[in-house]
Coordinates of C-alpha atoms in Angstrom, one line a residue:
Chain A
M261 CA -14.1 -5.6 2.1
E262 CA -11.0 -4.9 4.3
S263 CA -11.3 -6.7 7.6
S264 CA -10.5 -4.9 10.9
P265 CA -8.0 -6.2 13.4
Q266 CA -9.5 -8.0 16.4
F267 CA -8.9 -5.8 19.5
F268 CA -9.5 -8.5 22.1
T269 CA -9.4 -12.2 22.9
V270 CA -11.9 -14.0 25.1
S271 CA -11.2 -16.5 27.8
A272 CA -13.0 -17.5 31.0
V273 CA -12.1 -17.5 34.7
D274 CA -14.3 -19.6 37.0
G275 CA -17.0 -19.5 34.3
V276 CA -16.9 -15.7 34.0
P277 CA -16.0 -14.4 30.5
E278 CA -12.8 -12.4 30.5
L279 CA -12.2 -10.1 27.6
I280 CA -8.5 -9.4 27.2
L281 CA -7.7 -6.2 25.3
G282 CA -4.9 -6.9 22.9
T283 CA -3.7 -3.5 21.7
A284 CA -0.9 -1.7 23.5
D285 CA -2.5 1.8 23.2
F286 CA -6.0 3.1 22.9
V287 CA -5.3 6.7 22.1
S288 CA -5.9 6.8 18.4
R289 CA -9.6 7.8 17.9
P290 CA -10.2 5.5 14.9
I291 CA -8.9 2.6 16.8
I292 CA -11.0 3.4 19.8
V293 CA -14.1 3.6 17.7
L294 CA -13.4 0.2 16.1
A295 CA -12.6 -1.4 19.4
Q296 CA -15.7 -0.1 21.0
D297 CA -17.9 -1.4 18.2
Q298 CA -16.3 -4.9 18.4
I299 CA -16.7 -5.1 22.2
I300 CA -20.3 -3.9 22.0
E301 CA -21.0 -6.4 19.3
Y302 CA -19.6 -9.2 21.5
I303 CA -21.7 -8.1 24.5
D304 CA -24.9 -7.8 22.5
N305 CA -24.3 -11.2 20.9
T306 CA -23.4 -13.1 24.2
K307 CA -25.3 -11.0 26.8
P308 CA -22.9 -11.9 29.6
E309 CA -24.4 -11.7 33.2
R310 CA -20.8 -11.0 34.5
L311 CA -17.9 -9.7 32.4
V312 CA -14.3 -8.8 33.2
I313 CA -12.3 -6.6 30.8
N314 CA -8.6 -7.2 31.3
F315 CA -6.2 -4.3 30.6
K316 CA -2.9 -6.2 31.0
N317 CA -1.8 -5.5 27.5
V318 CA -2.8 -1.9 27.4
G319 CA -0.1 0.7 27.8
H320 CA -2.1 4.0 27.5
I321 CA -5.6 5.3 27.0
S322 CA -7.2 8.7 26.3
S323 CA -10.5 10.2 27.6
E324 CA -12.1 9.1 24.4
F325 CA -11.5 5.5 25.5
I326 CA -13.1 6.2 28.8
T327 CA -16.2 7.4 27.0
A328 CA -16.0 4.2 24.9
M329 CA -15.8 2.1 28.2
I330 CA -18.9 4.0 29.4
H331 CA -20.8 2.9 26.3
V332 CA -19.5 -0.7 26.8
R333 CA -20.8 -0.6 30.4
D334 CA -24.2 0.7 29.2
H335 CA -24.5 -2.3 26.9
V336 CA -23.5 -4.8 29.7
K337 CA -26.1 -3.2 32.0
G338 CA -28.7 -3.0 29.3
N339 CA -28.4 -6.7 28.8
G340 CA -28.8 -7.2 32.6
G341 CA -25.1 -7.8 33.3
E342 CA -22.4 -6.4 35.5
L343 CA -18.9 -5.2 34.3
K344 CA -15.6 -5.1 36.2
L345 CA -12.2 -4.1 35.0
S346 CA -8.8 -5.6 35.9
H347 CA -5.0 -5.5 35.5
M348 CA -4.5 -1.7 34.8
N349 CA -1.1 -0.2 34.9
D350 CA -0.6 3.2 36.5
S351 CA -0.9 5.1 33.2
V352 CA -4.2 3.5 32.4
Y353 CA -5.6 3.8 35.9
A354 CA -4.7 7.5 36.3
P355 CA -7.4 8.8 33.9
F356 CA -10.1 6.7 35.6
K357 CA -8.9 8.0 39.0
I358 CA -8.6 11.7 38.0
T359 CA -12.1 11.7 36.4
K360 CA -13.4 10.0 39.6
L361 CA -14.9 7.1 37.6
A362 CA -12.8 4.5 39.5
G363 CA -14.9 3.1 42.3
R364 CA -18.0 4.9 41.1
L365 CA -18.9 3.9 37.5
F366 CA -16.2 1.3 37.2
M367 CA -15.0 -1.2 39.8
I368 CA -11.3 -1.8 39.0
Y369 CA -9.3 -4.7 40.5
E370 CA -5.6 -5.7 40.4
S371 CA -6.3 -9.1 39.0
T372 CA -9.1 -10.9 37.2
A373 CA -9.4 -13.4 40.0
E374 CA -10.1 -10.6 42.5
A375 CA -12.7 -9.1 40.0
V376 CA -14.4 -12.5 39.7
D377 CA -14.5 -12.9 43.5
A378 CA -16.1 -9.5 43.8
F379 CA -19.2 -10.4 41.7
Chain B
M970 CA 33.0 -5.6 1.6
N971 CA 30.3 -4.4 3.8
P972 CA 30.6 -0.6 4.1
L973 CA 29.6 -0.8 7.8
L974 CA 32.7 -2.9 8.5
K975 CA 35.6 -0.8 7.2
P976 CA 39.0 -2.1 8.5
S977 CA 39.7 -0.6 11.9
M978 CA 42.2 2.2 12.1
P979 CA 45.0 1.5 14.6
S980 CA 44.0 4.5 16.7
E981 CA 40.5 3.1 17.1
E982 CA 39.4 1.6 20.5
M983 CA 39.7 -2.1 20.6
S984 CA 36.2 -2.3 22.1
E985 CA 34.5 -0.6 19.1
P986 CA 31.6 -3.0 18.0
D987 CA 32.6 -4.9 14.9
H988 CA 30.6 -8.1 14.8
I989 CA 27.1 -9.5 14.8
L990 CA 26.2 -11.9 17.6
V991 CA 24.0 -14.8 16.3
V992 CA 22.1 -16.8 19.0
D993 CA 20.4 -20.2 18.3
D994 CA 20.4 -23.5 20.1
S995 CA 20.3 -25.4 16.8
P996 CA 23.9 -25.8 15.4
T997 CA 22.4 -26.1 11.9
Q998 CA 20.5 -22.8 12.1
L999 CA 23.4 -21.1 13.7
R1000 CA 25.7 -22.2 10.9
Q1001 CA 23.2 -21.2 8.2
M1002 CA 22.9 -17.7 9.6
Q1003 CA 26.7 -17.4 10.1
I1004 CA 27.3 -18.4 6.4
V1005 CA 24.7 -15.9 5.2
L1006 CA 26.1 -13.0 7.2
E1007 CA 29.8 -13.8 6.5
K1008 CA 29.1 -14.1 2.8
D1009 CA 28.0 -10.5 3.0
G1010 CA 31.2 -9.3 4.8
F1011 CA 30.0 -9.3 8.4
L1012 CA 32.1 -10.7 11.2
V1013 CA 30.0 -13.2 13.3
Q1014 CA 30.2 -14.5 16.8
T1015 CA 27.8 -17.2 18.0
A1016 CA 26.1 -18.2 21.2
V1017 CA 23.8 -21.2 21.9
D1018 CA 21.3 -19.5 24.3
G1019 CA 20.4 -16.2 25.9
K1020 CA 22.6 -16.7 28.9
N1021 CA 25.6 -17.5 26.8
A1022 CA 24.7 -14.5 24.6
M1023 CA 24.7 -12.1 27.5
Q1024 CA 28.1 -13.3 28.6
S1025 CA 29.4 -12.6 25.1
I1026 CA 27.8 -9.1 25.0
Q1027 CA 29.4 -8.3 28.4
A1028 CA 32.8 -9.4 27.1
K1029 CA 32.5 -7.4 23.9
A1030 CA 29.5 -5.4 22.7
P1031 CA 28.3 -6.5 19.2
L1032 CA 26.8 -4.2 16.4
M1033 CA 23.6 -6.2 16.8
V1034 CA 22.1 -9.4 18.0
V1035 CA 20.3 -11.9 15.8
T1036 CA 18.5 -14.4 18.0
D1037 CA 16.1 -17.4 17.8
L1038 CA 12.9 -17.2 19.9
Q1039 CA 12.8 -20.6 21.4
M1040 CA 15.9 -21.6 23.4
P1041 CA 16.8 -23.2 26.6
E1042 CA 18.1 -21.2 29.6
M1043 CA 17.1 -17.7 28.4
N1044 CA 14.8 -17.5 25.4
G1045 CA 14.6 -14.8 22.7
L1046 CA 12.0 -12.7 24.5
E1047 CA 14.0 -12.8 27.7
L1048 CA 17.2 -11.9 25.8
V1049 CA 15.4 -8.9 24.2
A1050 CA 14.5 -7.7 27.7
A1051 CA 18.0 -8.3 29.1
V1052 CA 19.7 -6.5 26.2
K1053 CA 17.3 -3.6 26.4
A1054 CA 18.0 -3.3 30.1
S1055 CA 21.8 -3.6 29.9
T1056 CA 22.7 -2.1 26.6
P1057 CA 19.7 -0.5 24.9
S1058 CA 21.7 0.9 22.0
I1059 CA 22.3 -2.7 20.7
P1060 CA 19.5 -3.7 18.3
V1061 CA 18.0 -7.2 18.4
I1062 CA 16.5 -9.0 15.4
L1063 CA 14.5 -12.2 16.0
T1064 CA 14.3 -15.2 13.8
T1065 CA 10.9 -16.8 14.0
S1066 CA 9.4 -20.2 13.1
Q1067 CA 6.0 -20.5 11.5
G1068 CA 3.2 -19.9 14.1
S1069 CA 5.3 -17.7 16.4
E1070 CA 4.2 -14.4 14.9
E1071 CA 2.3 -13.4 17.9
I1072 CA 5.3 -13.8 20.2
A1073 CA 7.4 -11.9 17.7
A1074 CA 4.8 -9.1 17.8
K1075 CA 5.2 -9.0 21.6
A1076 CA 9.0 -8.9 21.2
L1077 CA 8.7 -5.9 18.9
R1078 CA 6.5 -4.2 21.5
D1079 CA 9.2 -5.0 24.1
G1080 CA 11.9 -3.4 22.1
A1081 CA 13.1 -5.9 19.4
A1082 CA 14.2 -4.0 16.2
S1083 CA 12.7 -6.5 13.7
Y1084 CA 12.1 -10.1 12.9
V1085 CA 12.9 -12.5 10.0
P1086 CA 11.0 -15.7 9.3
K1087 CA 13.3 -18.7 9.5
R1088 CA 12.0 -20.1 6.2
D1089 CA 13.2 -16.9 4.5
L1090 CA 16.6 -16.5 6.1
N1091 CA 18.6 -16.7 2.9
N1092 CA 16.7 -13.9 1.2
A1093 CA 15.5 -11.7 4.0
L1094 CA 18.2 -11.7 6.7
I1095 CA 20.8 -9.4 5.0
P1096 CA 18.3 -6.7 3.9
V1097 CA 16.8 -6.6 7.4
V1098 CA 20.2 -6.5 9.1
R1099 CA 21.4 -3.7 6.8
Q1100 CA 18.2 -1.7 7.4
V1101 CA 18.3 -2.1 11.2
L1102 CA 22.0 -1.2 11.3
A1103 CA 21.5 1.9 9.2
V1104 CA 18.6 3.1 11.4
N1105 CA 20.6 2.4 14.5
Q1106 CA 23.6 4.3 13.2
A1107 CA 21.5 7.3 12.4
A1108 CA 19.9 7.2 15.8
Q1109 CA 23.3 7.0 17.4
S1110 CA 24.5 10.1 15.5
V1111 CA 21.4 12.0 16.7
R1112 CA 22.1 10.9 20.3
E1113 CA 25.7 12.1 20.1
V1114 CA 24.6 15.6 19.0
A1115 CA 21.6 15.8 21.2
K1116 CA 23.7 16.0 24.4
F1117 CA 24.7 19.5 23.3
A1118 CA 21.1 20.8 22.9
I1119 CA 19.8 23.5 25.3
E1120 CA 16.5 24.4 23.7
S1121 CA 14.3 23.4 20.9
T1122 CA 11.3 24.9 19.1
I1123 CA 8.9 23.3 16.7
T1124 CA 5.7 24.5 15.0
L1125 CA 3.3 22.2 13.1
R1126 CA 0.2 23.0 11.1
L1127 CA -2.1 20.1 11.0
E1128 CA -5.1 19.0 9.0
N1129 CA -8.1 17.7 11.0
E1130 CA -6.9 14.1 10.8
E1131 CA -7.0 12.2 14.0
V1132 CA -4.7 9.4 12.8
L1133 CA -1.9 12.0 12.7
V1134 CA -2.1 12.7 16.4
P1135 CA 0.0 9.8 17.9
K1136 CA 2.7 10.5 15.2
V1137 CA 2.7 14.2 16.1
I1138 CA 3.0 13.4 19.8
A1139 CA 5.9 11.1 19.1
R1140 CA 7.6 13.9 17.2
L1141 CA 7.1 16.4 20.0
E1142 CA 8.5 14.0 22.5
L1143 CA 11.9 13.9 20.7
P1144 CA 13.2 17.3 22.0
M1145 CA 12.0 16.4 25.5
V1146 CA 14.1 13.2 25.4
E1147 CA 17.1 15.0 23.9
L1148 CA 16.9 17.7 26.5
D1149 CA 16.5 15.1 29.2
L1150 CA 13.6 17.2 30.4
F1151 CA 11.3 14.7 32.0
D1152 CA 11.2 11.1 33.1
E1153 CA 9.1 8.5 31.2
G1154 CA 6.1 8.9 33.4
E1155 CA 6.0 12.7 33.0
R1156 CA 6.4 12.4 29.3
M1157 CA 3.5 10.0 29.2
Q1158 CA 1.4 12.5 31.1
I1159 CA 2.4 15.2 28.6
A1160 CA 1.5 12.9 25.7
M1161 CA -1.9 12.3 27.2
A1162 CA -2.5 16.0 27.7
L1163 CA -1.3 16.7 24.1
D1164 CA -3.6 14.0 22.7
E1165 CA -6.6 15.6 24.5
A1166 CA -5.7 19.1 23.4
I1167 CA -5.0 18.3 19.7
L1168 CA -8.2 16.2 19.4
N1169 CA -10.2 18.9 21.1
A1170 CA -8.8 21.4 18.7
M1171 CA -9.6 19.3 15.6
I1172 CA -13.0 17.9 16.6
H1173 CA -14.6 20.5 18.9
G1174 CA -12.7 23.5 17.6
N1175 CA -12.3 23.2 13.9
L1176 CA -15.1 20.8 13.1
E1177 CA -17.4 22.2 15.7
V1178 CA -18.7 18.8 16.7
S1179 CA -20.0 18.8 20.3
S1180 CA -19.0 16.1 22.7
E1181 CA -22.7 15.9 23.8
L1182 CA -23.3 13.9 20.6
R1183 CA -21.2 11.1 22.1
Q1184 CA -24.1 10.5 24.5
T1185 CA -26.4 9.3 21.7
D1186 CA -26.5 5.9 20.1
D1187 CA -23.0 4.8 21.3
G1188 CA -21.5 8.0 19.7
K1189 CA -22.5 7.1 16.1
P1190 CA -24.0 10.6 15.3
Y1191 CA -20.8 12.0 16.8
N1192 CA -18.5 9.9 14.5
D1193 CA -20.8 10.5 11.5
L1194 CA -20.7 14.3 11.9
I1195 CA -16.9 14.3 12.2
K1196 CA -16.7 12.3 9.0
K1197 CA -19.1 14.6 7.2
R1198 CA -17.6 17.9 8.3
K1199 CA -14.1 16.8 7.3
G1200 CA -15.4 17.2 3.7
I1201 CA -17.4 20.5 4.1
S1202 CA -16.1 24.1 4.1
P1203 CA -15.4 26.0 6.3
Y1204 CA -14.7 23.1 8.7
M1205 CA -12.3 21.2 6.3
D1206 CA -10.3 24.3 5.6
R1207 CA -9.4 25.0 9.2
R1208 CA -6.0 23.9 10.6
V1209 CA -4.6 23.2 14.0
I1210 CA -1.3 24.9 15.0
V1211 CA 0.8 23.2 17.5
H1212 CA 3.8 25.1 18.8
M1213 CA 6.2 23.7 21.4
H1214 CA 9.2 25.4 23.0
A1215 CA 11.3 23.2 25.2
S1216 CA 14.3 24.2 27.3
V1217 CA 16.4 22.4 29.8
D1218 CA 13.9 23.2 32.6
S1219 CA 10.4 23.4 31.0
A1220 CA 8.2 22.7 28.0
T1221 CA 5.5 25.1 26.8
I1222 CA 3.0 23.8 24.3
V1223 CA 0.4 25.9 22.5
V1224 CA -2.4 24.3 20.6
R1225 CA -4.7 26.7 18.5
D1226 CA -7.6 25.9 16.3
E1227 CA -9.4 28.1 13.7
G1228 CA -12.9 27.6 15.0
P1229 CA -15.1 30.1 16.9
G1230 CA -13.7 29.1 20.3
F1231 CA -15.4 28.0 23.5
D1232 CA -15.9 29.1 27.1
A1233 CA -13.8 26.7 29.3
E1234 CA -15.5 28.2 32.4
A1235 CA -18.9 27.1 31.1
L1236 CA -18.0 23.4 30.9
R1237 CA -19.8 21.2 33.4
D1238 CA -17.7 19.7 36.2
P1239 CA -17.1 16.1 34.8
T1240 CA -16.4 14.8 38.4
D1241 CA -19.8 16.0 39.7
P1242 CA -21.7 12.8 40.3
E1243 CA -24.5 14.1 38.0
N1244 CA -22.1 14.4 35.1
L1245 CA -20.0 11.3 35.6
E1246 CA -21.6 9.5 32.6
R1247 CA -21.5 12.6 30.3
A1248 CA -18.7 12.8 27.8
G1249 CA -17.8 16.5 27.9
G1250 CA -15.0 18.1 29.9
R1251 CA -13.0 14.9 30.8
G1252 CA -10.2 15.7 28.4
L1253 CA -9.7 19.2 29.9
L1254 CA -9.7 17.7 33.4
L1255 CA -6.9 15.3 32.4
I1256 CA -4.9 18.2 30.8
N1257 CA -5.2 20.2 34.0
A1258 CA -4.2 17.2 36.1
F1259 CA -1.1 16.4 34.0
M1260 CA 0.3 19.8 33.2
D1261 CA 1.6 22.4 35.8
E1262 CA 0.0 25.4 34.1
V1263 CA -2.9 25.6 31.7
H1264 CA -4.3 28.9 30.2
H1265 CA -6.9 29.6 27.5
N1266 CA -7.0 32.8 25.4
D1267 CA -10.0 35.1 25.5
R1268 CA -11.5 33.7 22.3
G1269 CA -11.3 30.2 23.6
N1270 CA -9.5 28.7 20.6
E1271 CA -6.1 28.4 22.0
I1272 CA -4.7 26.5 25.0
T1273 CA -1.3 27.0 26.5
M1274 CA 0.1 24.1 28.6
I1275 CA 3.3 24.3 30.6
K1276 CA 5.2 21.5 32.4
H1277 CA 8.3 22.3 34.5
K1278 CA 11.1 19.9 35.2
D1279 CA 11.1 18.7 38.8
P1280 CA 13.9 20.8 40.4
S1281 CA 15.0 17.8 42.5
Q1282 CA 15.7 16.0 39.2
S1283 CA 18.0 18.8 38.1
Q1284 CA 19.8 18.7 41.5
D1285 CA 20.2 14.9 41.1
A1286 CA 21.8 15.5 37.8
A1287 CA 24.2 18.3 39.0

């Protein structure tokens, strides 16, 4: 069976798991679907109480990816956890802002350290 | 003799690029690359680090740069960035040691043209150098003619294959770059609007798969139905037509599907707090935010998106 590329790496900041997205663009739907499944699998396996997703390597996203992030958020919440997002460039932040999800469904911070402090 | 290195005619400018700049802090590696390249007819100049390389480039621009990744002063990644910033038409090839593939991947994202593993220099360096030079020369020819362009029209007929979309967008961006129509940020906004419009046409238009299905079971029923309908008539027989007309002051893009159409007015407001978590309507909202004008036809199977060049940019250019 052909293996899928891994779309993120995991590190920790002050004991909070940080999931660093590793692909430059999340605009291709098949990639978004695979990435969503991988992230959800990680969340369901580890059930983090606090989780930061770091977008520093992400250049662009589409609305499909925002929907995927909503599913990811549902899984974090469903496991009793809280999700924050960090390190978005202007192109990535714009869709979250335009759709009015920034500050409502998603708390977005300039750095992971700020996100961790805000838990 | 290498066909790319014909003897210079006396009338040619002395500054015409005629050599490859090889950069490595190891004298042995430097010599090895020099021998391989000279054996194939290339003229070679050398530098021992990135800083030294930039001085050489400023003195006389090379055909390309072949550089090591790990070096003192300025490393290979920093050199790629410096060359891209100062002389973006010069391609950079990296030579990589075992275990540095991840850094090489980053360098490619940052603008490096290719990379060659050090263990395979003798066999792989020349083919890669030749390929990169050929691509760069073709691109240079396109750039030289592109400055005379005043308008461009392209029409594509697409199957319902989402993996095509980023490639289609990259193709549609070319005329905008040639016409110097928008800055990079604006082109990115158009790319996002195009992505939304083409995917809407394929999935909601031609395949008639509702975004409401994305609400259920992490979107699995949505993905399953897309997969299924790609193989069933009439859905699989429908195509998406993308038509773009770009001039020196605007781009008009029409995306039409062959489905039954939809009523854009009937869509829920995705920014209404009650609808924030619902999937539908977000793409259209982004399209409206990123484009200057957006129209739908009466049947609801065609969207026209227009972006005008910022008049202040034209004045700046004048």
